[in-house]
Every structure is written in structure tokens, then in C-alpha cells.
Coordinates of C-alpha atoms in Angstrom, one line a residue:
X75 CA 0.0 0.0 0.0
X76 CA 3.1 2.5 0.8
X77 CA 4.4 1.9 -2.4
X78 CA 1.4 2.4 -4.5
X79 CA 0.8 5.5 -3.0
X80 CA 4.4 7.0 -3.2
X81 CA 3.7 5.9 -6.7
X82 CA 0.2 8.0 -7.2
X83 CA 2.4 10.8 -5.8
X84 CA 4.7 11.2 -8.8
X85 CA 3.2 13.2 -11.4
X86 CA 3.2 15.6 -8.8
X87 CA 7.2 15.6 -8.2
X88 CA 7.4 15.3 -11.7
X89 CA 5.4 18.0 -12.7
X90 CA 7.5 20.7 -10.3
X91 CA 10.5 19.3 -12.1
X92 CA 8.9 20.3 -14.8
X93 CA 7.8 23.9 -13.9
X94 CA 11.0 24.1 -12.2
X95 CA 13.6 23.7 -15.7
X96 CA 10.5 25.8 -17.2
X97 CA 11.5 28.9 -14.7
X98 CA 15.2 28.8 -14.9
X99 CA 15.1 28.6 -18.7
X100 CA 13.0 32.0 -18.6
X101 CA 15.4 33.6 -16.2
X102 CA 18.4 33.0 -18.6
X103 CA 16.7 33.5 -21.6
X104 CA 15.4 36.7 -20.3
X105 CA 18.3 38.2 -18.4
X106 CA 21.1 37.2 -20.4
X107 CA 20.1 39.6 -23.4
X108 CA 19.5 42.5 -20.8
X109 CA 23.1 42.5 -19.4
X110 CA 24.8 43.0 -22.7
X111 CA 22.4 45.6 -23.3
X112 CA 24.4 48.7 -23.6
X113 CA 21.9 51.5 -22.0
X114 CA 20.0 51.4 -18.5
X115 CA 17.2 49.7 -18.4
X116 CA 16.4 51.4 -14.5
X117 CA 17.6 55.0 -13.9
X118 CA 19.3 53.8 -10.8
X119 CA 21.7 51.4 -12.5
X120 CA 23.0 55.2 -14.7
X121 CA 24.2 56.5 -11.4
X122 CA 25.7 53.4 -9.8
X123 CA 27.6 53.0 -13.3
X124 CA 28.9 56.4 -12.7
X125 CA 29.6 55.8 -9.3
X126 CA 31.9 52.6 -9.9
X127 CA 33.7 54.7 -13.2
X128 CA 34.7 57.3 -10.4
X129 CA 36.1 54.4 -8.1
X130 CA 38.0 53.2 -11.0
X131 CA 39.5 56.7 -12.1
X132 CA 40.5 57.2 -8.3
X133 CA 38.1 59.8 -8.0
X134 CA 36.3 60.2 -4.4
X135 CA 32.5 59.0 -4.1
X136 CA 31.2 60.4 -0.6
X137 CA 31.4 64.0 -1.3
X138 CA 29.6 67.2 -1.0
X139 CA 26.4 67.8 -3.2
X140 CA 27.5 69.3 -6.3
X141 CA 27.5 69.8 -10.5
X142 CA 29.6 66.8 -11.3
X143 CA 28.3 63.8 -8.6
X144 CA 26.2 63.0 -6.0
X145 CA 26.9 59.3 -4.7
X146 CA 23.5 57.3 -3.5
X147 CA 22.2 56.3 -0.2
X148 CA 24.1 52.7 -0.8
X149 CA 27.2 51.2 0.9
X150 CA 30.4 51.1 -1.1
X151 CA 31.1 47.6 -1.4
X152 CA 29.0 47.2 -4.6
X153 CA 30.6 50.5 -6.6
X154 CA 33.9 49.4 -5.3
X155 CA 33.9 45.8 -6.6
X156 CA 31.9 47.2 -10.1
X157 CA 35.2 49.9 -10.1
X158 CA 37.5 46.9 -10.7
X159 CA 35.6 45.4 -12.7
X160 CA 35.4 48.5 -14.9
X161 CA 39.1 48.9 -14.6
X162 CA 39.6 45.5 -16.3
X163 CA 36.6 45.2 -18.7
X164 CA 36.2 49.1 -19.6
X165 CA 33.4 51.6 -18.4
X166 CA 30.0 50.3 -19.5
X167 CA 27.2 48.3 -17.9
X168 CA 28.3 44.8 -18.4
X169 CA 30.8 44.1 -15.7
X170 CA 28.1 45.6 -13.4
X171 CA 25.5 43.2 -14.8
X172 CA 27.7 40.4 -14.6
X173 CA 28.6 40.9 -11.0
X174 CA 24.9 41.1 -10.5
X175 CA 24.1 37.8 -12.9
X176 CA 26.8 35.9 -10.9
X177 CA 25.8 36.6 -7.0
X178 CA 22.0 35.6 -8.7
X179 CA 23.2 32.4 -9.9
X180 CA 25.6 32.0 -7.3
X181 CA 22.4 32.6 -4.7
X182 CA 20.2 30.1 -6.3
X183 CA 23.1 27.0 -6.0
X184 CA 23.4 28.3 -2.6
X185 CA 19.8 27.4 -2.2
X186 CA 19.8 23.8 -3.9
X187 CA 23.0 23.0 -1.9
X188 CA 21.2 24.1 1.6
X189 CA 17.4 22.6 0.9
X190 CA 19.4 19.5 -0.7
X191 CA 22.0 18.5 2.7
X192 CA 19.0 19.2 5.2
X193 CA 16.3 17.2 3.7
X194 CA 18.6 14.8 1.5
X195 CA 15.8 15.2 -1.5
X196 CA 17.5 16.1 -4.4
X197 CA 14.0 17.4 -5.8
X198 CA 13.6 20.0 -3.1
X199 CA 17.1 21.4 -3.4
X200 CA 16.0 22.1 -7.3
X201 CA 12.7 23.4 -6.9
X202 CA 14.1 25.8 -4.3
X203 CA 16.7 27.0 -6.1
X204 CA 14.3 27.0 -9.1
X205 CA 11.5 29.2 -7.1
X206 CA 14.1 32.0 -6.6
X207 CA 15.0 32.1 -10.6
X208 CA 11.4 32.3 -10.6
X209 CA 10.6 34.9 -8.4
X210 CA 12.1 37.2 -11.1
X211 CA 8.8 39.0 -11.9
X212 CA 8.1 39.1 -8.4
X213 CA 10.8 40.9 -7.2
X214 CA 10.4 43.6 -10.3
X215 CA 13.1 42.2 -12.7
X216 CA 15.9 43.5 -10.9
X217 CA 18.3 40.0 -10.2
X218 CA 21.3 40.9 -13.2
X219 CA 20.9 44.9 -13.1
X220 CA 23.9 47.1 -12.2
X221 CA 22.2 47.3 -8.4
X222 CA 23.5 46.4 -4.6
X223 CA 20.7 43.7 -4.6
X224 CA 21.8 40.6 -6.3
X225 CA 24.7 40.8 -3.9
X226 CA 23.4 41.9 -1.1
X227 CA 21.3 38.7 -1.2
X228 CA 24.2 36.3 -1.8
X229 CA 25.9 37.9 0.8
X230 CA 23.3 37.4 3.5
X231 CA 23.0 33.3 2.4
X232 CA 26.8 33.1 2.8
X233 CA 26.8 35.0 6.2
X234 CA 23.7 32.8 7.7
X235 CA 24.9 29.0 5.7
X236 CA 28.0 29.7 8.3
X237 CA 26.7 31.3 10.8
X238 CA 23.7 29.3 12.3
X239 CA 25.6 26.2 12.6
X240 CA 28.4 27.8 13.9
X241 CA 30.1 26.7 16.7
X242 CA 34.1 26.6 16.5
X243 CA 35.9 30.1 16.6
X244 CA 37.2 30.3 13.1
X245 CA 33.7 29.3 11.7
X246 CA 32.2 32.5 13.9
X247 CA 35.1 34.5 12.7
X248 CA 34.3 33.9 9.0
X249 CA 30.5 34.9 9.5
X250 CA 31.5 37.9 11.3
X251 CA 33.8 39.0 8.1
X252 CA 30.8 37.8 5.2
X253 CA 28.1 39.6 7.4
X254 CA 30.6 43.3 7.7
X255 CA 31.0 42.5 3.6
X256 CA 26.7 42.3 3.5
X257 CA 26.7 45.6 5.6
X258 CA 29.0 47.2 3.3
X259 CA 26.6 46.5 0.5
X260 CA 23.3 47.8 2.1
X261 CA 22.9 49.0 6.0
X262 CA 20.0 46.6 6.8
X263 CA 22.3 43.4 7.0
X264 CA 22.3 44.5 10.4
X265 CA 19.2 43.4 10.6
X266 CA 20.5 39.6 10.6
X267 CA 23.6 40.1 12.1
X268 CA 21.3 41.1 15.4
X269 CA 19.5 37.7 14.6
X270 CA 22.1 35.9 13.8
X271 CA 23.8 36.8 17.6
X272 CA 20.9 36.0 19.3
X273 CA 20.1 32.7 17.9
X274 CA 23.9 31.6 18.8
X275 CA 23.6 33.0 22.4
X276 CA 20.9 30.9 22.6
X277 CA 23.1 28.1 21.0
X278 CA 26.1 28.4 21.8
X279 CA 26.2 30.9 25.0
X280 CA 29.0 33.6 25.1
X281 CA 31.2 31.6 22.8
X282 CA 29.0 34.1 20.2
X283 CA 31.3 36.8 21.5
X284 CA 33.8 35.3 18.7
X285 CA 30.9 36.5 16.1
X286 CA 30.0 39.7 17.2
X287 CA 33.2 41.7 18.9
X288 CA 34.8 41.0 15.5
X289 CA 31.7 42.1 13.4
X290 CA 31.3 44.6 15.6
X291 CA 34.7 45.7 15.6
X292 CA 35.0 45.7 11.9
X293 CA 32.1 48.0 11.2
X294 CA 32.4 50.4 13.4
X295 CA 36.6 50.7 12.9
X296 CA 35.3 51.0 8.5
X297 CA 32.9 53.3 9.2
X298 CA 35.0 55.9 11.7
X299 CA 37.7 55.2 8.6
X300 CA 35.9 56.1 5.8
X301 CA 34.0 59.1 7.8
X302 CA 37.1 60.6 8.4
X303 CA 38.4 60.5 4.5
X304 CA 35.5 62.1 3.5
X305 CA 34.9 64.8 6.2
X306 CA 32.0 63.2 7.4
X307 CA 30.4 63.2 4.0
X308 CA 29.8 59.2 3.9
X309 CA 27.5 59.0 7.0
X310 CA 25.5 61.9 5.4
X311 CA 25.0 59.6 2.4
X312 CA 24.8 56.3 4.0
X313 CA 22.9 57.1 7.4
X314 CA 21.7 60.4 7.2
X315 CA 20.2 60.6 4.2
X316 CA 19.2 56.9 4.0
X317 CA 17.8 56.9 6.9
X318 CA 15.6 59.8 6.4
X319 CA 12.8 58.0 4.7
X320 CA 9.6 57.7 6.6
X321 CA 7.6 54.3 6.9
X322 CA 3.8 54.6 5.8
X323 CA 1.3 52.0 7.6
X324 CA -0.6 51.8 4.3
X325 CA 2.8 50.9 2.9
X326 CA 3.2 48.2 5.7
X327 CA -0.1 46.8 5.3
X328 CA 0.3 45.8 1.4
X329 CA 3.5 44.4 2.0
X330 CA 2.2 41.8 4.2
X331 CA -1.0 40.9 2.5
X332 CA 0.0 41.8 -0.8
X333 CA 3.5 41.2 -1.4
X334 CA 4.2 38.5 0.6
X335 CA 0.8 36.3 1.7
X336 CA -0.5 36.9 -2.1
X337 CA 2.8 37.2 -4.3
X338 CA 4.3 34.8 -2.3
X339 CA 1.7 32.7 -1.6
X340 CA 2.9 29.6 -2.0
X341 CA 5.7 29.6 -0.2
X342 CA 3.8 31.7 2.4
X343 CA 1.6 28.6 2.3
X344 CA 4.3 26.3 2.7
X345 CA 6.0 28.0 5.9
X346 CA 2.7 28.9 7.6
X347 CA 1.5 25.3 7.9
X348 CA 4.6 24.3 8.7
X349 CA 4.4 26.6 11.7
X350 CA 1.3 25.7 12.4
X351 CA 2.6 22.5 13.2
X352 CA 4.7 23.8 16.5
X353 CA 3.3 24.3 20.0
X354 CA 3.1 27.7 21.5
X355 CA 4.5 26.7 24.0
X356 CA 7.4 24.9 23.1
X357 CA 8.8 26.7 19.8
X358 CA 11.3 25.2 17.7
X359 CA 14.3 25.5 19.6
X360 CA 13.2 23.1 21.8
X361 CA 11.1 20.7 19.3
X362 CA 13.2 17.7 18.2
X363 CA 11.0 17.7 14.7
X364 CA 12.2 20.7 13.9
X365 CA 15.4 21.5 15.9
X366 CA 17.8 20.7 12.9
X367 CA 16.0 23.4 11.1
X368 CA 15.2 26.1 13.3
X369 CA 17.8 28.2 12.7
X370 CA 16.7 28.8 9.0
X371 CA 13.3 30.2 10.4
X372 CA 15.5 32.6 12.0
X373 CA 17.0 33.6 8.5
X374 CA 13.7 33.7 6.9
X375 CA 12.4 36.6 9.9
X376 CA 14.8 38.4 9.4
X377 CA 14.5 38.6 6.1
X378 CA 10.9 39.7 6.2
X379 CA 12.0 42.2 9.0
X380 CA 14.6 43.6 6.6
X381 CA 12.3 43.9 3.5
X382 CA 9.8 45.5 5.4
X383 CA 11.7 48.1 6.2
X384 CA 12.9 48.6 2.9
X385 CA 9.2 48.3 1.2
X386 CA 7.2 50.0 3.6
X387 CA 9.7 53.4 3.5
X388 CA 8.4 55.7 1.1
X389 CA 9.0 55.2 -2.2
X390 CA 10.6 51.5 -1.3
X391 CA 10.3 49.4 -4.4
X392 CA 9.6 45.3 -5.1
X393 CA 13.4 45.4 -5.1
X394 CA 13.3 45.5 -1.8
X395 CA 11.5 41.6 -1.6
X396 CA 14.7 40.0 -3.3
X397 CA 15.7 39.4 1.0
X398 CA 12.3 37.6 2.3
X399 CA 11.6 36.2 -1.1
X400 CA 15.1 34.1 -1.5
X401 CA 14.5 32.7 2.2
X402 CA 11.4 32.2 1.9
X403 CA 12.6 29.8 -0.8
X404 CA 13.4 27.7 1.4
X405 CA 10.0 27.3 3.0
X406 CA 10.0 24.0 1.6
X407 CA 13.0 22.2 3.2
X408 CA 11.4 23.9 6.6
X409 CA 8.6 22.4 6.2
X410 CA 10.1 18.9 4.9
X411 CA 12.7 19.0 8.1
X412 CA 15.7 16.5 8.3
X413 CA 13.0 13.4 7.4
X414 CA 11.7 12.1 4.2
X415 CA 8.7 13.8 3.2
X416 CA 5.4 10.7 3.7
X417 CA 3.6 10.8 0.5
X418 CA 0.8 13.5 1.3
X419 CA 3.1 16.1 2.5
X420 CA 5.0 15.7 -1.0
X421 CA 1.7 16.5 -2.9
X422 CA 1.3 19.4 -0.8
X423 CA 4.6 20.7 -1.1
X424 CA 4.5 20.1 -5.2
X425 CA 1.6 21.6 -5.2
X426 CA 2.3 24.8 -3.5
X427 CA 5.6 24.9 -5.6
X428 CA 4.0 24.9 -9.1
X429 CA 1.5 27.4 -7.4
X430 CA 4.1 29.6 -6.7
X431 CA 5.5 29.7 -10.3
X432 CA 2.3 30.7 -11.2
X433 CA 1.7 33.7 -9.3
X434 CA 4.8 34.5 -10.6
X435 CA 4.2 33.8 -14.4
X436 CA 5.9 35.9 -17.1
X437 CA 6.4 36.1 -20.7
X438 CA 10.1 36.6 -21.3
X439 CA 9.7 38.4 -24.9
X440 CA 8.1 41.3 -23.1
X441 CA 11.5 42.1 -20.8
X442 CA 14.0 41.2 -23.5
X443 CA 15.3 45.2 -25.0
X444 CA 14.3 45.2 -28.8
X445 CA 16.3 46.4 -31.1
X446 CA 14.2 49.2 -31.8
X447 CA 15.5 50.1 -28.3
X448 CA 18.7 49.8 -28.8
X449 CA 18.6 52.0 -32.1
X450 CA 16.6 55.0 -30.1
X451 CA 19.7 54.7 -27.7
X452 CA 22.5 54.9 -30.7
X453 CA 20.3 58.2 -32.0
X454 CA 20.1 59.9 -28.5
X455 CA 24.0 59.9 -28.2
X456 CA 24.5 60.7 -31.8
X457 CA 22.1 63.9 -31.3
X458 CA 24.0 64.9 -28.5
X459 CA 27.3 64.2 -29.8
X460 CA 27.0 66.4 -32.5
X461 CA 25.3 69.4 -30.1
X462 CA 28.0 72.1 -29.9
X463 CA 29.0 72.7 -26.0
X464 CA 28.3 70.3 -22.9
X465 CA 24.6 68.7 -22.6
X466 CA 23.2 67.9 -19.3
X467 CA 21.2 64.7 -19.5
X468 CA 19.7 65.0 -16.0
X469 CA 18.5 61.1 -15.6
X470 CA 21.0 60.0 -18.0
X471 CA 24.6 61.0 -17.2
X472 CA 26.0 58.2 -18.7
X473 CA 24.5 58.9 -22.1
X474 CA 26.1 62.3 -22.1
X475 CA 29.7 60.5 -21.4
X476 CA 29.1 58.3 -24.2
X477 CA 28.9 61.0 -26.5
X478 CA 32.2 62.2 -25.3
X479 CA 30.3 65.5 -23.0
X480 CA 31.3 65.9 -19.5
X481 CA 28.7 64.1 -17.1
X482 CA 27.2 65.8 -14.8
X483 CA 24.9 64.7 -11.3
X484 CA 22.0 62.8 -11.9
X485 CA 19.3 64.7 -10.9
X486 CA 17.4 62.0 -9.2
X487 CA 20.4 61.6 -7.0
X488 CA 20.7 64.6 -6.7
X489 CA 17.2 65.3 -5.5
X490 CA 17.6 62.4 -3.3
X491 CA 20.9 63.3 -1.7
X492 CA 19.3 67.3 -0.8
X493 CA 16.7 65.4 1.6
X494 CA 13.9 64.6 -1.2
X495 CA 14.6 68.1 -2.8
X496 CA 14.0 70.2 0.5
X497 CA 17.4 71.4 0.9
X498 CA 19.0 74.2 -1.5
X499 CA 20.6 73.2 -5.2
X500 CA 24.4 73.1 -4.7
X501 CA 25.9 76.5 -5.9
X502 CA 28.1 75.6 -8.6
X503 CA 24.8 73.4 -10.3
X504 CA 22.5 76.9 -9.6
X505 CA 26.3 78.6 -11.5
X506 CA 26.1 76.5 -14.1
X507 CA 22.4 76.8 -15.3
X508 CA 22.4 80.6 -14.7
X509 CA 25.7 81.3 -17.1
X510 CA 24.2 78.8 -19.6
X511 CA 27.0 76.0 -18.9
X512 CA 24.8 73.4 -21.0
X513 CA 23.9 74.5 -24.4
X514 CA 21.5 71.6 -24.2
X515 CA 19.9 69.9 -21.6
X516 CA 17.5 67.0 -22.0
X517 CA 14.9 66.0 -19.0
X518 CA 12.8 62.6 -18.5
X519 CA 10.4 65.1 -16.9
X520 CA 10.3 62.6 -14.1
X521 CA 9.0 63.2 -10.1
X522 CA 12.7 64.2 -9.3
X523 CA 12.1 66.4 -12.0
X524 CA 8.9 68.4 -12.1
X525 CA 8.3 67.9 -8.3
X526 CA 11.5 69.8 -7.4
X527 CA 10.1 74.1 -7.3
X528 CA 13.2 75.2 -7.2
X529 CA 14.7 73.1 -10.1
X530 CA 11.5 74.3 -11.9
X531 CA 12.1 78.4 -11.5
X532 CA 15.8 77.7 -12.0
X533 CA 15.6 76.2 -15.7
X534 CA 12.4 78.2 -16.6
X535 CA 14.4 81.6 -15.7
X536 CA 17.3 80.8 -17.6
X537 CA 16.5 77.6 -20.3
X538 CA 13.3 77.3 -23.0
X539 CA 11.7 74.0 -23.9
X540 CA 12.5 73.8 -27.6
X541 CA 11.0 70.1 -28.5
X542 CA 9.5 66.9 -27.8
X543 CA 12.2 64.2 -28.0
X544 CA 10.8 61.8 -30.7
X545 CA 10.1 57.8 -29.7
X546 CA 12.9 57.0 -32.1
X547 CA 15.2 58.9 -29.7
X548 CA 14.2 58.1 -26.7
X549 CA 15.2 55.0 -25.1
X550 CA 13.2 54.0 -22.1
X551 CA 14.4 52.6 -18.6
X552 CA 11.3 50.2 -17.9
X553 CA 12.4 48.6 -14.8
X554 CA 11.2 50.4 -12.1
X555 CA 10.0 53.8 -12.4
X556 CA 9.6 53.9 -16.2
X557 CA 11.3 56.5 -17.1
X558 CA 12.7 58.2 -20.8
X559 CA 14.0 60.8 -22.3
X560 CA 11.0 63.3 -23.2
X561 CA 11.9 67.2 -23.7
X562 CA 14.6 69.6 -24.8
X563 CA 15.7 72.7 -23.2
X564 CA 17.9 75.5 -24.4
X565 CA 19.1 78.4 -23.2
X566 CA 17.6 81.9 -23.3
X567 CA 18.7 84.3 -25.3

């Protein structure tokens, strides 16, 4: 009877294997043509490139507000690592992406290896590692692009696959220097370094002093470092700034009921009954079912701690779900725990799985750039190649650069960087626009944009709008805020 009804089980396995190769072959048919693509496809990923080009010419990042470059909120490790990159493959893009496209992959065989060695079912490791390639759509198309994100996650796997089993010195050690590394991508790995400590105190007593002195040591000793080099300009950036952006309840609520109990719902599915299944009394520290796995429940709060945060601040994007949605991934080796699954728990877990591909169902050929993309890119640089004098492209410095002009600030960094536009325009920016520095500049006519009064009075005292950019010169950054180049100003005469 036990093997006839392992055997009426099968077509479920089967069909998540199914699903699974379905996903990953999306992912890589999809991303692969975006990071060779040679303009941004999200505004953000035009500033970080600039940011990483500066690192490579040996040119300071955490500075002052001004004309040429205003850094974003994120830590440096990203820029830095995309800077030698860039020294080695030339300024563009692609190394970018590729660091990006690798921590992805690298994040997803993280993911098989861990779901595979706990439950010993080869399946689950794959669907796992499958259901993060698949949350692409999910978490807004964002895995390969010249972002922190990609290896921000990776990071954070690393730091907690080492850290929650930890129990020698050196093994503490080494999750104390990958968890200062996920710091030094984006601030909210403190978020599971806290977690992490208290789940080995709980462990492991005050032998979890050999995790957090060092980690503690090694942030706060980079930080005081790199404050003093740039005269207290990086925690503006990092902290001030960054930490500046308010938290909306409404904001909160959708990302628990929309984001993660309906986007996610099938993994949400998959960790809430196995929850269900521990005593309030006796959590799963304590539980032998579920003590060999209880530490990655503590991974998977903190995840959806961390991505709260970022979601629910104002104007927090789904990028911000990459953390909860790659532990969540592993929902289903939680709920499996160190024993074979018995035949009825396999169906469910299948069936939650292929459930979960489908809320998070795309059509590649919709997010691959067209040519016709491309070739609205090539004619945007041409036209501002040949424009006599230096053209500010305010959401688009790097198009500016290509066509051999000086680049100048983003504006939406900029905006971002003077406190969401409430502080004064640096004075060499106001300078420029006033003694008609730019003999052309181009605007997206974004938020950052319009929504900034005194950006407004500046360029309508002193530029005119001369003409609507045509669709066949105006590439657009879909990911994200769509954005794309829209009007042209010149100056007055």
C-alpha cells in the first residue's frame, strides 16, 4: 500500500520538475540579453555605473552635493567591486550586470546545496533553487541589473549558511567578516547580524562573542575610517540621508497581505503550515521535529523584517523583496525538516511549488530590449554628440559620457541626496544653469524632475523648452519607475 501510494504521488514531483527547468530557462533566456544591453534599463543602474567609473578613475565618491556627482544612499562595497571590474573590462554596464548575474546564480546553487543537505531530497534542493529564478517578476526584474541587490542577497546566504551552525571560533570569525561585507553592501544586514547573535547565544552561549566583537569591531573601525576620509560626507550619504525615509502604515499593510501572503503565496503557504505545526508553548528551539532546522526560520524573519523596512519606506520598491523572497525559498526544506517527506506532504509541497510559479508567471519576450531600443539609444548619443558645448542629461549621465560630453549629477540623485529636494541646489549646479553652462539639456520630466520648485524656477528663468524628443530617440528605462528621455531645453537668449 506505501508503495502504491508514493507511486500515485509522482506526477506531482514530476510536474515541479517540470515547472522548475520551465522557470530557470525563462530567467536565462530573459536576463542574459539585458546585461549586454548597452543603456540602463532602470535609472538607478545610470548612477551606480557612474559611481563605480569614479572608483576606477581614483576619484572620491562620498562628497559634497555638487554639479559633477552626487553618490547614493548605498554602501560602497557594490561600486567598489563594479570599479575593478570596470578597470579591467572598460566603463560600461556589463561588468556591473555580470557581478549582478553571478551573485544571482551564485544565490540560487546556494539554495539547492542548503534545501538538498538538510532534507537529503534532491527534488527539493531544485525546486528551491528553481522558485528563486522564478521569483524574477516578483521581485520587479531587478536580479542581473547594475544594483547592490543581487549581492546583497548572496551575501546574506553566505553569512547565515555559516553562521547558524556555527560553533568553532574560526567558523564565527568567518561569519563575522561575510556579514561586515553584506553591511557594506546595504545598512539593513544589520538586521540579521542582530538575529544571527541572538540565535547563537541561545546556541552556543558567550562563545557568540567570537561572532559579534569581530563584526562589531569591523564596522564600526570601517565606518570611523571612511567618515574621516570624507569629512563626514559618507555617513551623510549612508545614514543620514538613507535613513531619512519615513515608513507609511498603508505601505506596511500591502506588504504583508500583498507582497508576501498573495505574491508569495505559496511559499507563504508552505511556511505557515509548517508553523502551524509547532506548539506555543514549546517553539522550535526546543522541538526535536524541527530543531535541525530552526535556525533557518530565523534567516527567513529576518528577512521579512529587513524587506519590510525597505518596502514599507516611502517610495521602497519590489526590489526590496529580493531578502524575504530568497528565504522564503526555502519554505520548503522547513517544512520537509531533516526526514523524508510521507507521501501526502509531498503533494502538498509540489503543489504549492507549481502554485508559486504561477503567481509568478511571465512572458520573457516582453522584458528582453528590442532592437528598436537599442537603435533609439545609438540616436540619443548621436544627437548629443554632435550638439555644440556640454549637454546635461539629468536622468542620463552616462548617455552624455558616451557621447564624449562631461557628465554631470544625476538629478534624481541629486534630489535624493538634498533630503527629497527640501534642501538648496548646490551653488556651482545653480552657476552652471544661470551662465548657460549646458547648451542643451534633456529632461525625463520625471518626479525628481517636475516635483523639485526650485529646479523648476531655476531652468524656466534661464533655459526654454524647444521640443519633444521623438520615440525614435528616446530610449526608455522600464524597470522600475519607467522613465525616458522626453523634452529639450535650451538656453535663453
Amino acid at each position: 500500500m506505501r508503495r502504491l501510494s508514493l507511486i500515485s504521488f509522482v506526477p506531482f514531483i514530476s510536474l515541479a520538475r517540470l515547472t522548475s527547468s520551465l522557470f530557470i530557462a525563462f530567467y536565462l533566456i530573459t536576463s542574459l540579453p539585458r546585461v549586454f544591453y548597452p543603456y540602463d534599463l532602470d535609472f538607478i543602474e545610470d548612477s551606480m555605473l557612474m559611481q563605480s567609473i569614479r572608483i576606477a578613475d581614483g576619484q572620491p565618491v562620498f562628497v559634497a552635493p555638487n554639479a559633477e556627482f552626487m553618490p547614493h544612499v548605498y554602501m560602497p562595497l557594490y561600486s567598489f567591486i563594479g570599479g575593478m571590474l570596470i578597470k579591467v573590462m572598460g566603463a560600461s554596464f556589463v561588468p556591473m550586470r555580470l557581478l549582478s548575474f553571478g551573485a544571482t546564480l551564485i544565490t540560487a546553487i546556494l539554495i539547492f546545496v542548503i534545501a538538498q543537505r538538510e532534507t537529503q531530497e534532491k527534488w527539493i534542493g531544485f525546486a528551491c533553487a528553481a522558485l528563486f529564478l522564478g521569483g524574477y517578476r516578483i521581485t520587479g526584474f531587478w536580479y542581473e541589473l547594475a544594483r547592490v541587490d543581487s549581492l546583497f542577497v548572496m551575501l546574506l546566504m553566505i553569512g547565515m549558511m555559516i553562521g547558524l551552525r556555527a560553533q568553532s571560533a574560526p567558523r564565527l570569525l568567518a561569519a563575522a567578516a561575510v556579514m561586515t561585507l553584506a553591511f557594506f553592501t546595504k545598512q539593513t544586514a544589520v538586521v540579521f547580524a542582530g538575529a544571527l547573535a541572538l540565535y547563537l547565544f541561545f546556541n552556543i552561549r558567550w562563545r557568540v562573542c567570537w561572532f559579534v566583537i569581530p563584526f562589531g569591531a569591523l564596522v564600526g573601525i570601517t565606518i570611523l575610517i571612511l567618515n574621516a576620509m570624507t569629512d563626514g560626507w559618507f555617513w551623510y550619504h549612508t545614514f543620514t540621508i538613507a535613513g531619512g525615509d519615513p515608513i507609511e502604515l498603508g505601505r506596511v499593510i500591502n506588504y504583508v497581505f500583498v507582497d508576501v501572503l498573495w505574491s508569495m503565496g505559496g511559499l507563504s503557504a508552505i511556511l505557515i503550515v509548517a508553523l502551524s505545526r509547532v506548539h506555543a508553548g514549546g517553539l522550535c528551539f526546543v522541538l526535536p521535529r524541527f530543531q535541525s532546522l530552526a535556525h533557518w526560520l530565523v534567516a527567513i524573519f529576518a528577512a521579512f523584517i529587513v524587506s519590510g523596512v525597505g518596502r514599507s519606506s516611502v517610495g521602497g520598491n519590489v526590489n526590496n523583496l529580493m531578502p524575504v523572497y530568497a528565504f522564503l525559498c526555502l519554505s520548503p526544506m522547513v517544512f520537509v525538516g531533516a526526514k523524508h517527506a510521507s507521501p501526502l506532504r509531498t503533494a502538498f509541497i509540489a503543489s504549492a511549488v507549481i502554485l508559486q510559479f504561477i503567481l509568478g508567471a511571465y512572458n520573457p519576450l516582453r522584458y528582453i530590449p528590442t532592437p528598436t531600443m537599442r537603435e533609439s539609444g545609438d540616436r540619443l548619443v548621436k544627437r548629443i554628440a554632435a550638439t555644440n558645448g556640454e549637454v546635461l542629461v539629468m536622468m542620463h549621465p552616462y548617455y552624455a559620457m558616451l557621447a564624449g560630453k562631461q557628465p554631470s549629477a544625476q538629478i534624481a540623485a541629486l534630489w535624493y541626496g538634498r533630503a527629497r529636494g527640501t534642501t538648496s541646489l548646490p551653488d556651482d549646479f545653480v552657476k552652471r544653469i544661470q551662465n548657460h553652462y549646458y547648451s542643451m539639456i534633456i529632461s525625463d520630466e520625471s518626479l525628481f524632475e517636475i516635483e523639485d520648485t526650485e529646479l523648476q524656477s531655476l531652468l524656466s528663468a534661464n533655459y526654454v523648452k524647444t521640443m519633444i524628443i521623438d520615440e525614435s530617440e528616446s530610449p526608455p528605462a522600464p524597470v522600475g519607475m519607467l522613465v525616458q528621455p522626453k523634452v529639450i531645453y535650451v538656453p535663453k537668449k
